[in-house]
């Protein structure tokens, strides 16, 4: 499935993208919290500032519904 068919092309078209150094710092400091650690969310730090990303954040940013009980073939 392509970005066009998923209506996500706008995510790739930025008129003023952030500097590559900030993107690298974000990914190098990324930590994923799983069910075993008390929840499903991400944290990262950029220039000492902590950012927490939860499912609702992604849902709102991408304009997609939040699936509360997914029924994908690979779920437990």
Short mmCIF file of C-alpha atoms in Angstrom, two decimals:
data_model
loop_
_atom_site.label_atom_id
_atom_site.label_comp_id
_atom_site.label_asym_id
_atom_site.label_seq_id
_atom_site.Cartn_x
_atom_site.Cartn_y
_atom_site.Cartn_z
CA UNK A 1 0.00 0.00 0.00
CA UNK A 2 1.41 3.39 -0.96
CA UNK A 3 1.45 6.71 0.87
CA UNK A 4 -0.94 8.08 -1.74
CA UNK A 5 -3.53 5.34 -1.19
CA UNK A 6 -3.28 5.86 2.58
CA UNK A 7 -3.71 9.62 2.19
CA UNK A 8 -0.34 10.27 3.91
CA UNK A 9 1.55 12.16 1.20
CA UNK A 10 1.20 15.38 3.19
CA UNK A 11 3.49 13.86 5.84
CA UNK A 12 6.33 13.90 3.29
CA UNK A 13 5.68 17.36 1.89
CA UNK A 14 7.08 19.86 4.38
CA UNK A 15 7.94 23.37 3.30
CA UNK A 16 10.22 23.92 6.29
CA UNK A 17 11.48 20.55 7.64
CA UNK A 18 13.37 20.39 10.94
CA UNK A 19 17.18 20.20 10.82
CA UNK A 20 18.55 16.69 10.33
CA UNK A 21 20.48 16.97 13.62
CA UNK A 22 17.22 17.30 15.57
CA UNK A 23 15.69 14.32 13.80
CA UNK A 24 18.79 12.21 14.55
CA UNK A 25 18.74 13.30 18.19
CA UNK A 26 15.05 12.40 18.47
CA UNK A 27 15.60 8.89 17.09
CA UNK A 28 18.81 8.25 19.02
CA UNK A 29 17.04 9.06 22.30
CA UNK A 30 13.84 7.16 21.48
CA UNK A 31 12.62 4.69 24.11
CA UNK A 32 9.60 2.41 23.63
CA UNK A 33 7.57 1.44 26.69
CA UNK A 34 5.76 -1.85 26.29
CA UNK A 35 3.04 -3.61 28.23
CA UNK A 36 5.75 -5.14 30.45
CA UNK A 37 6.97 -1.68 31.52
CA UNK A 38 3.52 -0.30 32.29
CA UNK A 39 2.06 0.94 29.02
CA UNK A 40 2.41 1.47 25.30
CA UNK A 41 4.04 4.79 24.51
CA UNK A 42 7.27 6.40 23.33
CA UNK A 43 9.53 8.95 24.91
CA UNK A 44 12.42 10.88 23.47
CA UNK A 45 14.58 13.85 24.38
CA UNK A 46 15.67 16.72 22.16
CA UNK A 47 18.07 19.26 23.66
CA UNK A 48 17.14 18.09 27.18
CA UNK A 49 13.38 18.45 26.58
CA UNK A 50 11.36 15.24 27.07
CA UNK A 51 8.59 14.34 24.63
CA UNK A 52 6.01 11.62 25.29
CA UNK A 53 4.09 10.19 22.38
CA UNK A 54 0.96 8.16 23.04
CA UNK A 55 -1.51 6.44 20.71
CA UNK A 56 -3.88 9.42 20.83
CA UNK A 57 -1.07 11.73 19.67
CA UNK A 58 -0.45 9.60 16.57
CA UNK A 59 -4.18 9.26 15.88
CA UNK A 60 -4.72 13.02 16.01
CA UNK A 61 -1.59 13.88 14.02
CA UNK A 62 -2.45 11.49 11.20
CA UNK A 63 -6.20 12.03 11.32
CA UNK A 64 -6.95 8.33 11.69
CA UNK A 65 -9.29 6.67 14.17
CA UNK A 66 -7.88 5.04 17.28
CA UNK A 67 -8.55 1.29 17.23
CA UNK A 68 -9.26 0.27 20.81
CA UNK A 69 -9.42 -3.51 20.25
CA UNK A 70 -7.58 -4.42 17.05
CA UNK A 71 -8.53 -7.68 15.40
CA UNK A 72 -5.48 -8.12 13.24
CA UNK A 73 -4.42 -11.72 12.54
CA UNK A 74 -1.20 -11.27 14.50
CA UNK A 75 -2.65 -9.96 17.78
CA UNK A 76 -2.36 -12.05 20.91
#
